Each structure stands twice: as C-alpha cells, then as structure tokens.
XYZ file of C-alpha atoms in Angstrom:
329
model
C 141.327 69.273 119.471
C 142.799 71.883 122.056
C 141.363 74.277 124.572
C 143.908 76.768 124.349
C 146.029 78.398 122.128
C 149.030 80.908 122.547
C 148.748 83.559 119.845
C 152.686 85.019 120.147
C 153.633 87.954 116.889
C 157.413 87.826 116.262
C 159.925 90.636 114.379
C 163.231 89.756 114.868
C 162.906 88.207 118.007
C 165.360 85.454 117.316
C 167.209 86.433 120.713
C 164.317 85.826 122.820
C 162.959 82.291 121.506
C 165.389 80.191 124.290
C 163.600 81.906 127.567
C 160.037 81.791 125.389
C 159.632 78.426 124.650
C 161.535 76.521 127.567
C 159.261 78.348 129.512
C 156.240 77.168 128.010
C 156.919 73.789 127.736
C 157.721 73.452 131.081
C 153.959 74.332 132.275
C 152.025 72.340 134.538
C 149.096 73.006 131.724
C 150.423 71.178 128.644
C 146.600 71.335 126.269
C 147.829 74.142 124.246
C 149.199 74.600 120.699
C 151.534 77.786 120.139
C 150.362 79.996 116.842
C 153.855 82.064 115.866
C 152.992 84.360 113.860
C 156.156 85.734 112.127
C 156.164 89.232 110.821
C 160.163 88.820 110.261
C 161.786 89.474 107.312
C 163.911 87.170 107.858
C 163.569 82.992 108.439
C 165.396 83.112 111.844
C 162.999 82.553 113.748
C 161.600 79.496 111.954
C 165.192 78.070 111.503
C 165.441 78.248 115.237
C 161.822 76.255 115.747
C 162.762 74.024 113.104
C 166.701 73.551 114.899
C 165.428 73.014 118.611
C 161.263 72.176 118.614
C 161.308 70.465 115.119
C 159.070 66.816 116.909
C 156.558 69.938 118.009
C 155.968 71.740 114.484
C 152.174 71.137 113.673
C 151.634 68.873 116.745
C 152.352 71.453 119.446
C 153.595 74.641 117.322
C 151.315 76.003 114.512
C 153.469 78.677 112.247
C 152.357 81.317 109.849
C 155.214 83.867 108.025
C 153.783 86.483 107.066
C 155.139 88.362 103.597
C 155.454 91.932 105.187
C 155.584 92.877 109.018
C 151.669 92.939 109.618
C 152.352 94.698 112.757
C 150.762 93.521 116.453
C 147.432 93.565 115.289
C 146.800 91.773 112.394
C 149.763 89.364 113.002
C 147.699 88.770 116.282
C 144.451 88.299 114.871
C 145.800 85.584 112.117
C 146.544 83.695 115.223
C 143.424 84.442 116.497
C 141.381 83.395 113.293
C 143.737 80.059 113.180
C 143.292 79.174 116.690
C 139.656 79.403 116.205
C 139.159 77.307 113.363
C 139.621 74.651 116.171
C 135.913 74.401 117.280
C 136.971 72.669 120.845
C 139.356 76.443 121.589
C 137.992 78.401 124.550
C 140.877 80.454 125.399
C 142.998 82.724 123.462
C 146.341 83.940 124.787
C 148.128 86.234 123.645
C 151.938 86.311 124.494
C 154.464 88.039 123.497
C 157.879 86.636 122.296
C 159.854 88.596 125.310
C 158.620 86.662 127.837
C 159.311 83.907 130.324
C 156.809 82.336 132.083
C 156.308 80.889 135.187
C 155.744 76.962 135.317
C 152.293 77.796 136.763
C 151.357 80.858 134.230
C 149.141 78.858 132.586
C 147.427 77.142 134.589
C 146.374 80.031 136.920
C 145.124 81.996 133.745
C 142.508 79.538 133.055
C 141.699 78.499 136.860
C 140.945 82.669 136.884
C 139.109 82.256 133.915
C 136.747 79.535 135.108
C 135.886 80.834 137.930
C 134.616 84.127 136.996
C 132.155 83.693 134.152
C 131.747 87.469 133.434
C 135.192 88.082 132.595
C 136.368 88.262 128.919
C 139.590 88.869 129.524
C 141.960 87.913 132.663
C 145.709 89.519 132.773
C 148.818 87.983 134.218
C 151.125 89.975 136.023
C 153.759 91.306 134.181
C 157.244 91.573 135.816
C 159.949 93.472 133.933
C 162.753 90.776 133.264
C 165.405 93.241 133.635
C 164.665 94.653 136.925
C 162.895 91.997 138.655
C 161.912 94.196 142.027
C 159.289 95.988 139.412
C 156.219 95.665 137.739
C 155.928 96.023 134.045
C 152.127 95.468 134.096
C 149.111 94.392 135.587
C 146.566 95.429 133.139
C 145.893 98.897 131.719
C 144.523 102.187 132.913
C 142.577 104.754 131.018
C 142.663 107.957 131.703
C 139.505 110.721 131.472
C 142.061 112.633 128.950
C 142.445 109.490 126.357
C 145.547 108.524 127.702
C 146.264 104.979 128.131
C 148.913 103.698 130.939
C 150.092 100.068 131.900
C 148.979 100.246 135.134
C 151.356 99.448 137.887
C 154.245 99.883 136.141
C 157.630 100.440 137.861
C 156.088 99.757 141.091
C 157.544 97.156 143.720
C 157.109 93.978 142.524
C 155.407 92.999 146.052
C 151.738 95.145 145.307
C 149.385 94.061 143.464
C 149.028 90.753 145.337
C 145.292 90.598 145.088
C 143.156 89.138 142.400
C 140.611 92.363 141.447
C 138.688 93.687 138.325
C 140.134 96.036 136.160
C 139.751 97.874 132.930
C 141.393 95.919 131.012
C 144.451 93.703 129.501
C 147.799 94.634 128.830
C 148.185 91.834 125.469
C 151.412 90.953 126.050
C 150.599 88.454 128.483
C 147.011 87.109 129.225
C 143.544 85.370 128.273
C 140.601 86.587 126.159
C 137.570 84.457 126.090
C 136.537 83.086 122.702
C 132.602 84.062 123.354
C 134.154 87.823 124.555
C 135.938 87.851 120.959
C 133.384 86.827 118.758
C 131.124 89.071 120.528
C 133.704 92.323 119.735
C 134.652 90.895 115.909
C 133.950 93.458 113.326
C 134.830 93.125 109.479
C 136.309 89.559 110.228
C 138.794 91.622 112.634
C 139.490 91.342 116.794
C 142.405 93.930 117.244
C 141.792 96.787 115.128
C 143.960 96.379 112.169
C 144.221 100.266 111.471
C 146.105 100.453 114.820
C 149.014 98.546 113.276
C 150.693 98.959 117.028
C 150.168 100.725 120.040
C 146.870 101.246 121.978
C 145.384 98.036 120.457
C 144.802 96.773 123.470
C 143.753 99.707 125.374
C 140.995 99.501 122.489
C 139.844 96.076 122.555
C 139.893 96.820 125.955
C 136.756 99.363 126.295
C 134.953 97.542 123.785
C 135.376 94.416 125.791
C 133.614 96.847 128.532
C 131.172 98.477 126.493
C 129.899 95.051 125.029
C 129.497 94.186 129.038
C 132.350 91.855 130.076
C 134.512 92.186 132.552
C 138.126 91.485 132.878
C 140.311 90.385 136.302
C 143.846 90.593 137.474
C 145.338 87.566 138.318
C 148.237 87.884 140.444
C 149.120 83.985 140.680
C 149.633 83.977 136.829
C 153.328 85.459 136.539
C 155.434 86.288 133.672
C 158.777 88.693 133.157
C 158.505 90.767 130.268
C 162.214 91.478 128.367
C 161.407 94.352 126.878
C 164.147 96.451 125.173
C 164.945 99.918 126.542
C 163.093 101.979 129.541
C 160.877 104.112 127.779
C 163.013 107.127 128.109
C 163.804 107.266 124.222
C 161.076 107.645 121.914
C 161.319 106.158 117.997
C 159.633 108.029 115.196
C 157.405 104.568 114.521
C 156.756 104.621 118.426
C 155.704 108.880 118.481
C 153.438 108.208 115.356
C 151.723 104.998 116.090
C 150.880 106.144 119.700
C 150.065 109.620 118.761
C 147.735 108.423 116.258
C 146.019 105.441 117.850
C 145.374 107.485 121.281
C 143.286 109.519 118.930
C 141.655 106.769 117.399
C 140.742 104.931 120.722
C 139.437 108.430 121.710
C 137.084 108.895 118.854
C 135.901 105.507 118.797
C 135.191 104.768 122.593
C 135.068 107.363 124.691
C 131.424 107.818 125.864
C 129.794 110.903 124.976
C 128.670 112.244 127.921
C 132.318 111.349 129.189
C 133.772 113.211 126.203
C 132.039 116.513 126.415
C 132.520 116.251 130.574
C 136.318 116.071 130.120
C 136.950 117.512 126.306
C 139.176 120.011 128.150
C 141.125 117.381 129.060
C 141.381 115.754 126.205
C 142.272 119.109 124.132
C 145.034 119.572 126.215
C 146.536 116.149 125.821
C 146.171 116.491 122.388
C 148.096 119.640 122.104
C 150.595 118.343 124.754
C 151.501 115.422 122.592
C 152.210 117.892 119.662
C 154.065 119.942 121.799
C 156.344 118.071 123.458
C 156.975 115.925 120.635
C 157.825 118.742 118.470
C 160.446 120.143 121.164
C 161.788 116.106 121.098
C 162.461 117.040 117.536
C 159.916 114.478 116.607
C 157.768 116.391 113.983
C 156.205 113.117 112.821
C 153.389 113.855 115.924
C 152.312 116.030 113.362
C 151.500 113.550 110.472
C 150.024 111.162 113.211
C 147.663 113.506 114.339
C 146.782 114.731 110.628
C 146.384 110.900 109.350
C 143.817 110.730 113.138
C 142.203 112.848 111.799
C 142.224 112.270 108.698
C 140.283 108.922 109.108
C 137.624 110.715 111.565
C 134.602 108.981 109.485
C 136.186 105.957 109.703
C 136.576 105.457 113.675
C 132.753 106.704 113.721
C 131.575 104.189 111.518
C 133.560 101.885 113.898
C 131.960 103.585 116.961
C 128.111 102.776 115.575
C 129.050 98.851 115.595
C 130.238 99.008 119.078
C 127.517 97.176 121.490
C 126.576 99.644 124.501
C 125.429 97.327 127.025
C 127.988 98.831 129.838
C 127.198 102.749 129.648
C 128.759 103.191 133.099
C 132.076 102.487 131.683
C 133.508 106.089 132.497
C 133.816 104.556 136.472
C 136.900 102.508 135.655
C 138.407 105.641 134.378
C 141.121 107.683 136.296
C 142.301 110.953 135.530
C 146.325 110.672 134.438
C 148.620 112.354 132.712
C 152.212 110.487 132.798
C 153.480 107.377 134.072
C 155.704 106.583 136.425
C 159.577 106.176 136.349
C 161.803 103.817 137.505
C 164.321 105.250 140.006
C 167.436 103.866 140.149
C 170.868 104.186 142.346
C-alpha cells in the first residue's frame, strides 16, 4: 500500500522521460508509485520505461496506454481513479512529463500538506527549465473577466519566496488531497472531461474553493517546467481549446452576483478573444465559442452539482487582462 501517487499524462514525450524520472527517483520521499498515463500513439514511451526502469514496472511504475489521445483530463483522471483504488493513497500528484524535480520536491509537498489541514490542494513552484532566472508558475490567477493566468509567470525567479494561500493549482506540478477530490467528483469524473485541455485546472480550481478548501503555495517544493515554445505562437488546438474552456469555466463557476457585477467585463473578453484571434488568422475562435455555447445546458447542469459552501470566493479574484512577457537581451 502507498500514500502517494504521481499521476503524469504523456503524448510524445519520449524526449523528456531522462530529466522526469531520474529526478524522481532521486527524492528524499521514496513511498510513491508513478501512474503514466500514455495518450501516445506511439509505444515510445513504454519502450523507454521498459529499456531503462524495467525492475520498477508494477512495483514502483503503474502504466496505462490509452487507445486514442484522451487529452489532460481524462488521461489525468484514469490516474486518478487507479491511484485511488489503493485505499492507504492520501495524496494525488499530478506531474507533468516536462519536468525535473528537485530531490526535495516531494517531500516538501506533503510536509505543506500536513500541516495545513484546510488545504485541498498545495502547488510547487514552477521554474521554467529554459530560462532558469523565471518563474513559470506558482499557482493560478483568475481574473473578474473569466480569464485565467499562471500567476507569477516570467517573473524573477527570486519572488515568491513565501509560503501563502492562493486560488488555486497550476496541475502541472503539485498535490490534491484525496478527501478534496472525492468531495469535487461528479459523474465518476475529477477534471472535467469536456475540457479535453486547457483551463482544467483553473476549473477544478474554483470548485475546490466553492466546495470550501483551500489551497497553499509552497515555495520549498521546486520543479523546472520544459515546456516547448514561449507562448508567442498560438496553435489552432491551443486557440480552440482555450477559447472554449474559458467559456465553460465562466458559465459553470463564476458566482452570480460576481457575474452580473463584472458581465461587462466578461463581454468584452469574449469579443476580444474573437477579435484578435480572427486578425491572427485563427477563425477556429469562432467554432470554439459556437461549440461554448453550444453546450450552455450542459455547464449549468454542472453548475447545480457544485457545493457552495465558500460564497466569498469572488475575493481571490483580480481583475486581468494579459500576462506578462518575458524580456530578453
């Protein structure tokens, strides 16, 4: 039986498996099992598991191939529903297969987690592997217009030195509370599944608030995130998934009386996104925001299973409208 388990999605991550896993077997906390969840369609990343960790398949490393990439969300929560079929699992972490974590990530995670009771969720902070003088996240922000930000990100690496509550988790790096997910699950689900990618975690997020727990920063729990790219170039999967699910995390969690305070600003962010995406030459912002739409009944019926105990949720949110970018010489 194990306390923790790492619940880490992988598409063609192949490239990123070396950093991952030396990493985590090299923590000072070693009671964990590793759920891989591969959405590939290929077997690389199971012939490189099988080639270098083959003594920890099972034992130490638990992995599921998927037929079809599930996306972030239900890839995650297969992990999720694996891990907890372990009755003795308290701790959840999710990780994504772009990181490399420090000896004590771990260990920190769960000291954070123990000591604050109220939390369901406790986030690591994120440094961006490529540019190691910044911040890639230390948890998210959400904004009074609907927008969602990593918050932090592209700052100096040196902030964010103090262990606070926040909003919420960024999941590609930190600890949710088995008693925090149970008490979010709907229709055998964790992560919304109709999210597919993008904004998930902004979601589970404010309904990890609205069902009354908390979540912390903890700064002493440090990973570096290799993410491809710097933002600056949008996909078509990345314009529709975002400009969909920021409508769907609207609908579904945004407080009333929050909503009709601020529907101005959310009617301009939803016109903004259409806008500039269109003069991007990225007409799919279109079909996200019809398919939103489209599904309106559905994110209600959502909304109405969605326990209210924290109705002063609107004070963690700021008023945003674009992130910061990395300068550089």
């Amino acid at each position: 039986m194990v306390e923790t388990y790492i619940i880490t999605p992988d598409y063609n991550g192949i490239t990123f498996l070396e950093k991952y896993f030396s990493s985590l077997f090299s923590q000072t906390y070693q009671d964990f099992k590793i759920v891989f969840v591969d959405n590939s369609q290929t077997m690389a990343s199971f012939e490189f598991i099988e080639k270098n960790y083959e003594d920890k398949l099972d034992n130490k490393i638990v992995y599921i191939k998927n037929p079809k990439n599930y996306g972030f969300a239900k890839a995650t929560n297969r992990g999720i529903k694996k891990a907890l079929e372990d009755s003795e699992c308290q701790y959840i972490i999710c990780l994504n297969n772009d990181i490399y974590a420090e000896p004590e990530f771990l260990e920190e995670l769960i000291i954070c987690a123990e000591k604050n009771p109220e939390a369901g969720s406790i986030q690591s902070k994120m440094i961006w592997g490529q540019h190691p003088e910044l911040i890639d996240s230390v948890g998210i922000e959400y904004s009074k217009n609907g927008l969602g930000f990593n918050r932090g990100a592209y700052e100096p690496v040196e902030k964010y030195s103090v262990e606070e509550k926040i909003l919420g988790c960024c999941a590609g790096a930190c600890l949710y509370k088995r008693k925090a997910l149970k008490d979010i699950e709907y229709n055998n689900e964790y992560f919304d599944e109709d999210f597919f990618a993008y904004y998930e975690d902004i979601d589970i997020a404010l309904r990890l608030q609205s069902t009354g727990w908390k979540s912390v920063y903890c700064p002493n729990s440090v990973v570096y995130h290799y993410r491809g790219g710097t933002g600056g170039t949008l996909s078509s999967f990345n314009v529709y998934h975002s400009g969909r699910n920021y409508t769907y995390t609207l609908l579904k969690n945004m407080p009333p009386v929050t909503l009709l305070k601020n529907i101005h600003w959310a009617i301009t962010a939803e016109f903004a996104q259409i806008l500039i995406n269109i003069l991007r030459k990225k007409p799919v912002i279109l079909k996200a925001k019809f398919d939103a739409y489209r599904n309106l009944f559905k994110m209600m019926e959502k909304r109405k299973n969605i326990k209210k105990i924290n109705r002063k949720i609107e004070n963690l949110f700021v008023l945003k409208w674009r992130p910061k970018f990395p300068k550089f010489d």
